[in-house]
XYZ file of C-alpha atoms in Angstrom:
648
model
C -72.987 6.134 34.241
C -69.272 6.766 34.629
C -66.384 5.201 32.734
C -63.885 3.238 34.768
C -60.125 3.480 34.244
C -58.617 0.588 32.295
C -56.495 -0.370 35.290
C -59.743 -1.329 37.070
C -60.349 -4.182 34.595
C -59.355 -7.843 34.516
C -59.539 -10.223 31.566
C -61.075 -13.684 31.783
C -61.602 -16.094 28.923
C -60.841 -19.377 27.191
C -59.418 -20.484 23.841
C -60.883 -17.752 21.600
C -63.236 -15.603 23.671
C -62.674 -13.053 26.426
C -64.509 -10.707 28.772
C -63.429 -7.598 30.672
C -64.580 -7.590 34.303
C -64.299 -4.420 36.371
C -63.153 -4.150 39.959
C -66.777 -3.201 40.744
C -68.174 -6.520 39.539
C -69.485 -5.523 36.100
C -68.725 -7.386 32.898
C -68.374 -4.433 30.533
C -67.025 -6.077 27.374
C -67.752 -9.520 25.976
C -68.203 -10.885 22.465
C -69.870 -14.181 21.610
C -69.387 -16.716 20.239
C -65.762 -15.644 19.612
C -63.398 -12.809 20.514
C -63.779 -11.283 17.054
C -67.598 -11.618 17.050
C -70.000 -8.734 17.790
C -70.368 -7.792 21.428
C -73.184 -8.778 23.774
C -71.892 -6.436 26.524
C -70.153 -3.200 25.524
C -70.522 -0.794 28.420
C -66.848 0.094 28.083
C -67.684 1.715 24.729
C -70.912 3.362 25.851
C -71.646 3.620 29.559
C -75.352 4.231 29.039
C -76.259 2.019 26.081
C -73.531 -0.623 25.651
C -74.907 -3.210 28.107
C -73.387 -5.025 31.085
C -73.708 -8.005 33.427
C -73.076 -6.770 36.968
C -73.018 -8.194 40.495
C -72.416 -5.916 43.486
C -73.599 -5.325 47.095
C -76.716 -3.232 47.665
C -75.020 -1.515 50.640
C -72.059 0.853 50.564
C -68.929 -1.157 49.992
C -65.267 -1.350 49.075
C -64.066 -3.731 46.371
C -60.870 -5.239 45.080
C -59.921 -8.102 42.827
C -57.112 -10.541 42.084
C -56.518 -13.675 40.050
C -56.500 -17.073 41.683
C -52.852 -18.107 41.817
C -51.409 -18.889 38.346
C -54.818 -18.880 36.631
C -57.154 -16.690 34.606
C -59.870 -17.177 37.231
C -60.836 -13.840 38.804
C -61.854 -13.209 42.416
C -63.584 -9.908 43.285
C -64.011 -9.183 46.992
C -66.719 -6.856 48.289
C -66.662 -5.589 51.859
C -69.539 -3.839 53.672
C -70.075 -2.936 57.311
C -71.994 -6.182 57.869
C -70.032 -8.687 55.835
C -67.746 -9.715 53.015
C -68.415 -11.629 49.804
C -66.277 -12.923 46.946
C -67.472 -13.236 43.361
C -65.435 -15.747 41.360
C -65.602 -15.225 37.587
C -64.317 -17.533 34.856
C -65.001 -18.964 31.433
C -64.886 -22.779 31.473
C -62.120 -24.772 29.825
C -62.897 -27.741 27.589
C -60.423 -30.157 29.190
C -60.291 -33.224 31.413
C -63.771 -34.629 31.989
C -65.558 -31.502 30.791
C -68.053 -31.625 27.869
C -66.484 -31.652 24.396
C -69.229 -29.476 22.862
C -67.718 -26.070 22.070
C -70.908 -24.422 23.350
C -69.721 -25.429 26.805
C -67.057 -22.726 26.537
C -69.419 -20.031 25.281
C -70.363 -19.156 28.833
C -69.400 -17.089 31.856
C -69.766 -18.556 35.350
C -70.048 -16.407 38.482
C -69.887 -17.927 41.971
C -71.233 -15.649 44.731
C -70.025 -16.616 48.206
C -70.306 -14.908 51.593
C -66.978 -15.046 53.437
C -68.136 -13.581 56.760
C -71.134 -11.850 58.298
C -74.058 -11.321 55.938
C -74.414 -9.499 52.656
C -77.055 -8.742 50.028
C -75.950 -8.784 46.403
C -77.738 -7.308 43.415
C -77.494 -8.659 39.878
C -78.121 -6.601 36.717
C -78.316 -8.298 33.321
C -78.432 -5.903 30.368
C -77.601 -7.712 27.103
C -77.098 -5.569 23.994
C -76.571 -7.714 20.920
C -74.387 -6.856 17.914
C -72.668 -3.823 19.468
C -76.081 -2.643 20.723
C -77.409 -2.515 17.168
C -80.102 -5.174 17.678
C -83.025 -4.984 20.038
C -83.218 -7.654 22.742
C -86.356 -9.391 23.972
C -86.242 -10.934 27.451
C -88.542 -13.696 28.698
C -88.508 -15.928 31.778
C -87.456 -19.564 31.616
C -87.585 -22.381 34.151
C -84.113 -21.545 35.466
C -83.567 -17.928 34.506
C -84.050 -15.544 31.600
C -83.669 -15.931 27.855
C -82.583 -12.894 25.833
C -83.232 -13.043 22.087
C -81.977 -10.545 19.537
C -83.972 -9.149 16.674
C -83.176 -10.498 13.212
C -82.126 -7.123 11.808
C -80.070 -4.187 13.130
C -82.253 -1.614 14.865
C -82.313 2.071 13.963
C -82.258 3.584 10.492
C -79.247 5.744 11.236
C -77.007 2.955 12.498
C -74.057 1.450 10.656
C -74.684 -1.313 8.167
C -74.280 -4.830 9.455
C -70.874 -6.361 8.780
C -70.146 -9.879 7.623
C -69.388 -11.151 11.140
C -71.304 -14.017 12.617
C -74.312 -12.277 14.091
C -75.418 -10.773 10.796
C -77.850 -13.555 9.930
C -80.732 -14.520 12.122
C -81.283 -13.956 15.822
C -79.043 -14.753 18.772
C -79.803 -16.026 22.247
C -78.131 -15.430 25.572
C -79.391 -17.341 28.616
C -79.107 -15.987 32.142
C -79.131 -18.898 34.582
C -78.918 -18.636 38.353
C -79.918 -19.733 41.826
C -82.184 -16.731 42.412
C -85.323 -15.152 41.031
C -85.129 -12.485 38.325
C -87.425 -9.570 37.535
C -87.640 -8.513 33.886
C -87.954 -4.903 32.781
C -89.050 -4.971 29.140
C -88.526 -1.243 28.620
C -84.753 -1.307 29.225
C -84.573 -4.293 28.500
C -82.941 -5.838 31.576
C -83.274 -8.437 34.292
C -82.441 -7.894 37.940
C -82.345 -9.956 41.089
C -81.046 -9.928 44.650
C -79.760 -12.602 46.966
C -78.951 -12.478 50.682
C -76.130 -14.676 51.905
C -74.618 -15.428 55.304
C -71.138 -16.737 56.057
C -70.449 -19.977 54.179
C -73.430 -19.680 51.821
C -72.984 -19.455 48.058
C -74.988 -19.346 44.867
C -74.214 -19.472 41.163
C -75.224 -17.286 38.239
C -73.969 -17.118 34.684
C -74.711 -16.621 31.034
C -74.696 -19.190 28.252
C -74.558 -18.110 24.622
C -76.731 -19.867 22.081
C -78.597 -22.342 24.293
C -79.347 -23.529 27.827
C -77.279 -26.694 27.686
C -74.836 -27.733 28.931
C -74.475 -24.965 31.540
C -77.811 -25.691 33.188
C -76.934 -29.297 33.968
C -73.211 -29.507 34.754
C -71.409 -29.498 38.101
C -70.316 -25.875 38.334
C -67.879 -26.312 41.220
C -66.190 -29.199 39.410
C -65.961 -26.984 36.330
C -64.264 -24.257 38.360
C -61.817 -26.731 39.864
C -61.010 -28.173 36.441
C -60.512 -24.688 34.969
C -58.032 -23.766 37.718
C -56.194 -27.042 37.252
C -55.940 -26.473 33.513
C -54.364 -23.021 33.861
C -51.874 -24.163 36.486
C -50.791 -27.173 34.464
C -50.431 -25.037 31.352
C -48.177 -22.538 33.119
C -46.184 -25.375 34.673
C -44.660 -25.766 38.105
C -43.037 -22.512 39.155
C -42.662 -22.945 42.902
C -39.158 -21.501 42.849
C -38.175 -18.306 41.060
C -35.404 -19.119 38.566
C -32.098 -17.566 39.596
C -31.153 -14.774 39.099
C -34.654 -13.544 38.257
C -36.318 -11.309 40.893
C -39.635 -12.626 42.171
C -41.541 -9.609 40.847
C -40.250 -10.252 37.326
C -41.251 -13.887 37.602
C -44.787 -12.948 38.607
C -45.121 -10.526 35.696
C -43.857 -13.092 33.191
C -46.367 -15.675 34.419
C -49.205 -13.152 34.162
C -48.050 -12.218 30.653
C -48.002 -15.893 29.646
C -51.540 -16.369 30.915
C -52.696 -13.237 29.100
C -51.189 -14.398 25.812
C -52.806 -17.819 26.200
C -56.187 -16.110 26.611
C -55.668 -14.363 23.287
C -54.348 -17.358 21.300
C -57.024 -18.713 18.972
C -57.213 -22.445 19.665
C -58.236 -23.404 16.119
C -55.591 -21.491 14.167
C -52.855 -20.414 16.588
C -53.349 -16.780 15.576
C -52.950 -14.089 18.253
C -54.953 -10.843 18.092
C -53.185 -7.636 19.071
C -55.728 -7.057 21.847
C -59.103 -8.189 23.146
C -60.926 -4.919 22.421
C -61.747 -2.365 19.796
C -61.706 1.436 19.821
C -60.155 2.188 23.208
C -58.518 5.522 22.234
C -54.779 6.128 22.135
C -55.488 9.482 23.786
C -58.734 10.740 25.327
C -60.475 13.194 23.025
C -58.497 12.167 19.927
C -59.942 10.029 17.114
C -57.180 7.378 16.941
C -59.426 4.447 17.814
C -58.852 1.112 16.117
C -60.101 -2.466 16.155
C -57.226 -4.651 17.383
C -58.955 -8.032 17.256
C -56.753 -9.111 14.347
C -53.363 -10.753 13.965
C -50.612 -8.428 12.770
C -47.788 -10.005 10.782
C -45.270 -7.610 12.374
C -45.775 -9.329 15.755
C -44.419 -12.663 14.494
C -40.749 -12.408 15.488
C -41.487 -11.179 19.005
C -44.267 -13.756 19.462
C -42.047 -16.668 18.455
C -39.319 -15.471 20.803
C -41.676 -14.999 23.766
C -43.424 -18.359 23.320
C -40.114 -20.155 23.074
C -38.549 -18.346 26.007
C -41.439 -19.357 28.245
C -41.298 -22.966 27.077
C -44.620 -23.119 25.211
C -43.495 -25.137 22.211
C -46.949 -26.285 21.134
C -48.281 -22.733 20.948
C -45.127 -21.689 19.078
C -45.686 -24.506 16.563
C -49.335 -23.579 16.106
C -48.360 -19.966 15.541
C -45.692 -21.066 13.060
C -48.320 -23.018 11.114
C -50.485 -19.889 10.997
C -47.907 -17.480 9.606
C -46.306 -20.175 7.409
C -49.688 -20.510 5.688
C -49.705 -16.738 5.144
C -46.159 -16.948 3.771
C -47.248 -19.388 1.049
C -49.544 -16.789 -0.491
C -48.639 -14.468 -3.344
C -46.138 -12.019 -1.783
C -47.751 -9.105 -3.598
C -50.992 -9.844 -1.762
C -49.595 -10.359 1.751
C -51.348 -7.971 4.131
C -50.116 -6.391 7.352
C -52.977 -7.992 9.287
C -55.462 -10.841 8.964
C -58.544 -12.192 10.631
C -57.950 -14.898 13.207
C -58.861 -17.582 10.660
C -56.667 -15.954 8.009
C -59.455 -13.833 6.516
C -58.194 -11.266 4.016
C -61.314 -9.227 3.314
C -61.506 -6.832 6.261
C -63.613 -3.703 5.986
C -63.742 -0.907 8.534
C -67.079 0.448 9.750
C -67.955 3.185 12.212
C -70.637 2.611 14.840
C -72.132 6.069 15.158
C -74.621 5.064 17.854
C -71.922 4.287 20.449
C -70.300 7.218 22.256
C -66.911 5.514 22.725
C -64.775 4.982 25.811
C -64.941 8.139 27.941
C -66.975 9.682 25.100
C -64.082 9.429 22.655
C -65.038 8.149 19.232
C -65.356 6.979 16.637
C -66.088 3.386 17.583
C -64.729 1.210 14.788
C -65.126 -2.431 13.843
C -62.872 -3.872 11.188
C -59.556 -2.259 10.346
C -58.797 -0.089 7.347
C -55.067 -0.841 7.591
C -55.609 -4.349 6.175
C -55.057 -3.348 2.522
C -52.046 -1.148 3.311
C -48.654 -1.925 1.916
C -46.143 -2.521 4.700
C -42.825 -3.874 3.483
C -41.753 -4.794 7.020
C -44.160 -7.738 6.931
C -41.804 -9.734 4.696
C -38.897 -9.444 7.087
C -40.959 -10.425 10.112
C -42.227 -13.535 8.309
C -38.762 -14.694 7.243
C -37.277 -13.858 10.654
C -40.064 -15.776 12.405
C -39.471 -18.827 10.191
C -35.737 -18.557 10.817
C -36.148 -18.372 14.584
C -38.813 -21.073 14.782
C -36.769 -23.767 13.074
C -33.734 -22.753 15.147
C -35.728 -23.009 18.351
C -37.454 -26.266 17.414
C -35.526 -28.872 15.442
C -38.714 -30.914 15.064
C -40.076 -28.360 12.586
C -38.278 -28.983 9.290
C -38.745 -26.831 6.215
C -40.742 -28.645 3.551
C -40.625 -27.820 -0.148
C -43.622 -25.482 0.113
C -41.885 -23.523 2.883
C -38.708 -23.242 0.825
C -40.653 -22.071 -2.219
C -42.476 -19.505 -0.079
C -39.205 -18.154 1.320
C -37.773 -17.861 -2.182
C -40.868 -16.042 -3.411
C -40.841 -13.583 -0.502
C -37.121 -12.800 -0.630
C -37.143 -12.396 -4.397
C -40.153 -10.098 -4.078
C -38.218 -7.999 -1.565
C -35.348 -7.766 -4.049
C -37.705 -6.153 -6.551
C -39.549 -3.821 -4.193
C -37.379 -2.814 -1.212
C -36.668 0.601 -2.732
C -40.363 1.576 -2.781
C -42.360 3.647 -0.288
C -44.893 2.118 2.104
C -47.169 2.965 5.056
C -44.678 1.861 7.723
C -45.056 0.057 11.040
C -47.167 2.869 12.537
C -49.659 2.546 9.655
C -49.900 6.188 8.620
C -53.044 6.175 6.530
C -52.372 9.096 4.215
C -48.597 9.138 3.872
C -46.024 6.942 2.174
C -42.316 7.241 2.914
C -39.059 5.338 2.727
C -39.359 4.286 6.368
C -36.177 3.131 8.072
C -37.980 0.297 9.865
C -39.416 -1.033 6.603
C -35.968 -0.977 4.967
C -34.416 -2.635 8.015
C -36.938 -5.474 7.860
C -36.387 -5.848 4.110
C -32.702 -6.306 4.927
C -33.713 -8.885 7.554
C -35.725 -10.769 4.913
C -32.677 -10.896 2.645
C -30.173 -11.747 5.367
C -32.243 -14.484 7.026
C -33.388 -15.768 3.649
C -29.761 -16.268 2.644
C -29.083 -18.035 5.939
C -32.109 -20.299 5.541
C -31.163 -21.247 1.971
C -27.534 -22.015 2.815
C -28.211 -23.822 6.087
C -31.065 -25.912 4.664
C -29.505 -26.461 1.246
C -32.387 -25.391 -0.962
C -32.056 -23.755 -4.345
C -32.236 -19.978 -4.358
C -30.804 -17.080 -6.426
C -28.231 -16.352 -3.727
C -26.087 -14.054 -5.848
C -29.039 -11.779 -6.525
C -30.047 -11.855 -2.867
C -26.526 -10.983 -1.701
C -26.252 -8.126 -4.174
C -29.541 -6.667 -2.954
C -28.565 -7.165 0.672
C -25.367 -5.211 0.100
C -27.209 -2.459 -1.786
C -29.845 -2.192 0.911
C -27.241 -2.017 3.669
C -25.468 0.797 1.844
C -28.759 2.649 1.358
C -29.768 2.364 5.022
C -26.368 3.494 6.259
C -26.183 6.334 3.747
C -29.767 7.643 3.886
C -31.033 6.401 7.229
C -28.475 8.070 9.503
C -28.620 11.818 10.008
C -25.411 13.601 10.991
C -27.558 16.574 11.926
C -29.623 14.528 14.412
C -26.697 12.211 15.250
C -29.162 9.348 14.970
C -30.893 6.995 12.624
C -34.132 8.722 11.670
C -37.730 7.785 10.941
C -37.510 7.827 7.151
C -35.082 8.780 4.374
C -36.754 12.118 3.623
C -36.063 13.649 7.039
C -33.050 14.920 8.948
C -34.834 15.424 12.246
C -37.622 12.876 12.898
C -36.533 10.459 15.644
C -38.386 7.141 15.820
C -38.127 4.422 18.465
C -37.996 1.724 15.773
C -34.329 2.664 15.247
C -33.677 0.813 18.514
C -34.249 -2.430 16.594
C -31.067 -2.005 14.540
C -28.855 -3.876 17.047
C -31.676 -6.242 18.035
C -31.969 -7.450 14.419
C -28.147 -7.459 14.198
C -27.965 -5.005 11.317
C -25.132 -3.257 13.178
C -23.324 -4.316 16.350
C -24.390 -2.571 19.546
C -20.973 -0.974 19.975
C -21.196 0.804 16.612
C -20.902 4.552 17.199
C -24.071 5.238 15.203
C -26.055 2.734 17.266
C -24.853 4.259 20.512
C -25.569 7.770 19.234
C -29.087 6.680 18.267
C -29.722 5.196 21.716
C -28.487 8.426 23.306
C -30.782 10.472 21.066
C -33.756 8.273 21.924
C -32.924 8.688 25.606
C -32.775 12.458 25.207
C -35.756 13.076 22.932
C -38.203 10.193 23.351
C -37.689 8.930 26.909
C -39.043 10.110 30.257
C -37.069 9.909 33.480
C -38.949 6.682 34.255
C -37.952 5.017 30.988
C -41.263 5.476 29.183
C -40.757 5.974 25.440
C -42.972 7.752 22.916
C -42.941 6.453 19.345
C -41.544 9.486 17.498
C -40.899 13.240 17.589
C -40.307 15.975 14.995
C -42.016 13.972 12.260
C -43.405 15.718 9.195
C -46.193 13.134 9.059
C -47.944 13.604 12.385
C -47.559 15.888 15.375
C -45.474 14.723 18.324
C -47.101 12.149 20.542
C -47.378 12.798 24.271
C -48.361 9.275 25.302
C -45.763 6.550 25.750
C -45.905 3.260 23.851
C -45.099 0.374 26.188
C -43.419 -1.804 23.559
C -40.976 0.991 22.719
C -39.899 1.093 26.361
C -39.120 -2.612 26.206
C -37.176 -2.107 22.953
C -35.084 0.539 24.694
C -34.407 -1.815 27.602
C -33.288 -4.549 25.191
C -31.009 -2.157 23.293
C -29.476 -0.962 26.573
C -28.814 -4.551 27.646
C -27.082 -5.297 24.336
C -25.027 -2.141 24.880
C -24.002 -3.440 28.311
C -25.736 -0.524 30.003
C -27.316 -2.946 32.416
C -27.828 -0.629 35.372
C -29.962 1.795 33.393
C -31.816 -1.034 31.627
C -32.722 -2.639 34.933
C -33.795 0.691 36.453
C -36.080 1.436 33.507
C -37.562 -2.044 33.580
C -38.404 -1.772 37.266
C -40.005 1.616 36.584
C -42.105 0.345 33.676
C -43.403 -2.488 35.851
C -44.978 0.152 38.098
C -47.191 1.354 35.240
C -48.954 -2.005 34.832
C -52.449 -2.372 36.248
C -52.763 -3.811 39.780
C -53.334 -7.201 38.132
C -50.195 -6.920 35.997
C -51.918 -6.034 32.711
C -50.721 -3.527 30.126
C -52.577 -1.534 27.531
C -50.949 -0.215 24.359
C -50.027 3.218 25.751
C -49.735 5.153 28.986
C -49.891 8.824 29.936
C -46.517 9.576 31.573
C -47.939 12.428 33.627
C -50.419 10.356 35.638
C -50.096 6.697 34.604
C -53.472 6.522 32.818
C -53.584 3.411 30.639
C -54.665 4.090 27.057
C -55.308 2.143 23.893
C -56.780 -1.315 23.467
C -56.521 -3.500 26.531
C -54.878 -5.797 27.375
C -52.287 -5.450 24.602
C -50.431 -8.558 23.426
C -47.505 -6.567 21.994
C -46.820 -4.956 25.386
C -46.734 -8.331 27.155
C -44.566 -9.878 24.436
C -42.135 -7.007 24.976
C -42.110 -7.603 28.732
C -41.309 -11.309 28.363
C -38.524 -10.605 25.888
C -37.010 -7.898 28.095
C -36.982 -10.236 31.089
C -35.097 -12.707 28.889
C -32.506 -10.087 27.930
C -32.087 -8.827 31.477
C -31.887 -12.251 33.104
C -29.215 -13.503 30.725
C -27.279 -10.254 31.109
C -27.313 -10.613 34.896
C -26.077 -14.199 34.523
C -23.293 -12.967 32.247
C -22.320 -10.161 34.644
C -23.575 -7.546 32.223
C -21.379 -8.560 29.293
C -23.647 -9.711 26.458
C -23.751 -9.581 22.669
C -26.543 -10.316 20.160
C -25.139 -13.830 19.678
C -26.104 -14.588 23.288
C -29.733 -14.321 22.150
C -29.397 -16.301 18.942
C -31.897 -19.174 18.954
C -29.050 -21.700 18.710
C -27.523 -20.387 21.931
C -30.638 -19.534 23.919
C -32.271 -21.814 26.460
C -35.811 -21.282 27.614
C -36.295 -18.559 30.184
C -37.391 -21.004 32.869
C -34.876 -23.718 31.989
C -37.520 -26.392 31.782
C -38.541 -29.056 29.342
C -41.632 -29.320 27.235
C -44.860 -28.022 28.771
C -47.555 -30.565 29.640
C -49.488 -31.978 26.704
C -52.812 -30.145 26.499
C-alpha cells in the first residue's frame, strides 16, 4: 500500500482524542481512549501493518474533502460515473442533551449518503491494537463486529510495553453499522459493501471499550449537536473584522478549531501535535513523539487564545502551567504528559516501518529530562501575560512564591549551558535563545513583583538582569556575521530564534543590531516565498533544508515591528499557500515542492499563524506604524473585538 501526502489528511476529534482521515476515506491514525494512548489504527506509520478503517467506492472514482462550515466535522465526497456520495466523519461532543458518559466520546461516526445517481461503497475495518503490537480477534455481534486485543504484546522481537493505558488487560473496539460484515480471521479484518441510490443513507462507526451508548443513540441528532457545539464555540463570525482579509479570517478560524481539538478537556494542556514519528525529512531519523505539552509553547499559546477571545481555554491553560510553576525549579522539565506526568521514557517500535518507510517510530520522548533554561522565561512570561489579559485571575500566595523561586533559580543558573530550544540531544551550549528567555524571566519577574506588591529580592534580580543583558549584547552579537548568533561559542551560526529579541522587547526593533539580524535572517535563512529554516552554519548539526513554519511567522512578526509591513504581508500571503487544502500545517515544509513534513497538524504552527494575523491586522489599522507596546496585553484587544465566548 502507498503512503499518502500529509496534505491529503484532515483531523477530526473531541476534547482529548483525534483521528486522521485521508481524502480517500481511510482513517489512518487514531488512538483510544485518549490522544496520548496507544493507537488502534496506525496505517500512516506502516501502510501494510498499521491498520485502518476505510470507506470508499468500489468503482473508479475521484474524491475530495472539506469541513462543514466552522466545525471539525469532515465531509468526503466521492464521484463515480454513475453517482456521487458523501461520507461525513466526526467524533461526538458531550454537550447539550448528549450522554454524560465519557465513553460516548470514545467513538467515530461515519454517515454514508448518496447525493445523486447510485453508488456502491466498500468498508474495510482493520484494527491493530497498541501500535500493532497486540493481536486482534474479531467476532460477529448482533449489530456488527467486536475486535478484542490479546492481553500481552505479540512478537518476541517487539518493543517492551510502555506504561500507557493499554498495557494491562485486553481492549475492545466495536464496529457497528447498517450493513452486513464478513470477517477474515487471517488478516484480521472485517469488510462489507452497501449500495445506495440518491437520498439513501446508512451509518457505520466504531466504539471503543463497549457497545453502549453508540448502538442506541440518535446518530443524526448527535451529528447536529456536534456541529452546533463547534459553531457556538467559534462564535458568530458572519462578517470579517475590518481590516482583515477574508482569507486570513478563514485561516484563523480553522486554526482555532484545530487548537480546540488538541486541548485536553481535563487539564487544559495542549500537545504539540496529534501524531508521533512523522519525520522532519524523508529518509532521516529525526522522528519524535509530539503528543506532549512543551513549556516553551506557553507564551504563544496564551497570546493566541486571548487574541481569539477564548478566555476559558486560556484560564484552563494558565492553571496547567501554573501548577508546573509551583514545582521545584530544578526539576521543571521542558515537556510533560497531558496530565502533568513527569516520568516519560522513549521507546522505539521496531516492527513499524514508519511514514514513507522512514523510521524509527518512537513513543515517549527522550527530551523530557533535558535541561532547557528557556522554560523558566516562558513560564514567567505566560503568567505575566495571562494576568494582564484577564483581570479575573489574581496571583495568590502560591503563585507569588513560585515566581520568586523560579526567578531566583534563574539568577543562580543563567550562566550555565543547556540543550536549547531545538533540543540537541548530545550538545550543550550557551544558547542565545536560552539566555534571552532567562532575561525575560528576570524582567517579567521584576514587573510582576512590583505591580502586584509581593516580597522579592528585587535588588538581586535587577543586578542579574543587568549582568545578563550585558552578556547577551557582548557575547551574543557577532560583528563578523553582523547578527545575533545561535550561541556564544560561534561567530557564524545564524538561528531564527534571534528574531524573538524585539518580540520579547529585549531591544527595540529600530536597534541597528536587530535590523542587521533581520537582514541576515532574510539573506541566509529565508526563501523568496518567506519560508525560514531554523539555522545555518552551526557547529552542532548540518544545515537544514526544510523550512520550519513557526520561524516564518516569527520573521513576519519581526518585520511588522520593524514597520516593514509590505514585505511582512507578502510573506504571510505566501506562507498561507503552503497550508494543506483544509488549512492545516505540519511542523515543516520542503521549500522546493511544498511537501509537508513533521508531526501533523502542528499546534505551534497554528499558534504562530494566529499571532501573525494579530500583528498584521493591528499594523494595517495603524497604517504600518507599530511598536512592541502596541502588543502589550494592557493595550491589546481581542483579534475579533468580541466579548466572552459562550459558556461551554
